[in-house]
Amino acid sequence: MNFESELKKGRFAVGECARCHRVSWPPSESCSNCFGELVWRQVREPGIIIECSAIDGKAFAMAEFEGMIRILGSTSEKNLEPGQKVKITSCDFDQTPKFTFAMV
Ligand SMILES: [Zn+2]
């Protein structure tokens, strides 16, 4: 189980260290703090919008989860603003991680 394979199944998983309980972000093979073994689990929602923008009529947003995990995603929401709570409605991996967000 790892970050990419979980994304392809539509699950956004993060690796939490079994020893020091820190989440390793960006994803890595072992804990970036103590090199301990990672336990993969679902990210905790909701996240918070950090910034949003629109390119060619499509809306994109940077969202932060668990106070440290920042991911870029697309959204069909028209009125997203920084501070808005969002959940991940889909995720995939196609060369890079792909996420979509919706308001909570
Ligand atoms: Zn650790």
CSV table of N, CA and C in Angstrom, one decimal, residues 2 9 12 15 20-22 27 32 52 64 74 78 80 90-91 103:
chain,number,residue,atom,x,y,z
A,2,ASN,N,0.6,2.2,-0.9
A,2,ASN,CA,1.3,3.4,-0.9
A,2,ASN,C,0.4,4.5,-1.4
A,9,LYS,N,-7.1,4.1,-6.5
A,9,LYS,CA,-8.3,3.5,-6.0
A,9,LYS,C,-9.3,4.6,-5.5
A,12,PHE,N,-7.4,9.0,-0.7
A,12,PHE,CA,-6.3,9.9,-0.4
A,12,PHE,C,-5.7,9.4,0.9
A,15,GLY,N,0.8,8.8,5.1
A,15,GLY,CA,1.6,7.9,5.9
A,15,GLY,C,1.9,8.5,7.3
A,20,CYS,N,6.7,8.0,15.9
A,20,CYS,CA,6.6,9.3,16.5
A,20,CYS,C,5.2,10.0,16.1
A,21,HIS,N,4.4,9.2,15.3
A,21,HIS,CA,3.1,9.7,14.9
A,21,HIS,C,3.0,10.9,14.1
A,22,ARG,N,4.1,11.3,13.5
A,22,ARG,CA,4.1,12.4,12.5
A,22,ARG,C,3.6,11.9,11.2
A,27,PRO,N,4.6,12.7,0.5
A,27,PRO,CA,4.7,11.3,0.8
A,27,PRO,C,6.1,10.7,0.6
A,32,SER,N,10.0,11.0,7.7
A,32,SER,CA,11.0,12.0,7.4
A,32,SER,C,11.6,12.6,8.7
A,52,CYS,N,-7.6,30.2,-4.2
A,52,CYS,CA,-8.3,29.7,-5.3
A,52,CYS,C,-8.1,30.6,-6.5
A,64,GLU,N,-5.8,22.8,2.4
A,64,GLU,CA,-4.9,22.3,3.4
A,64,GLU,C,-5.6,21.4,4.3
A,74,SER,N,-9.0,20.6,-8.5
A,74,SER,CA,-10.0,21.4,-9.3
A,74,SER,C,-11.4,21.3,-8.6
A,78,LYS,N,-18.6,27.4,-7.5
A,78,LYS,CA,-18.4,28.7,-8.1
A,78,LYS,C,-18.0,29.8,-7.0
A,80,LEU,N,-16.1,29.4,-4.1
A,80,LEU,CA,-15.0,29.1,-3.1
A,80,LEU,C,-14.2,30.3,-2.7
A,90,SER,N,-13.1,13.4,-5.2
A,90,SER,CA,-12.5,12.3,-6.0
A,90,SER,C,-11.0,12.5,-6.1
A,91,CYS,N,-10.3,11.4,-6.2
A,91,CYS,CA,-8.8,11.6,-6.4
A,91,CYS,C,-8.3,10.5,-7.4
A,103,MET,N,-17.5,21.9,-1.4
A,103,MET,CA,-17.8,22.5,-0.2
A,103,MET,C,-18.4,21.5,0.8
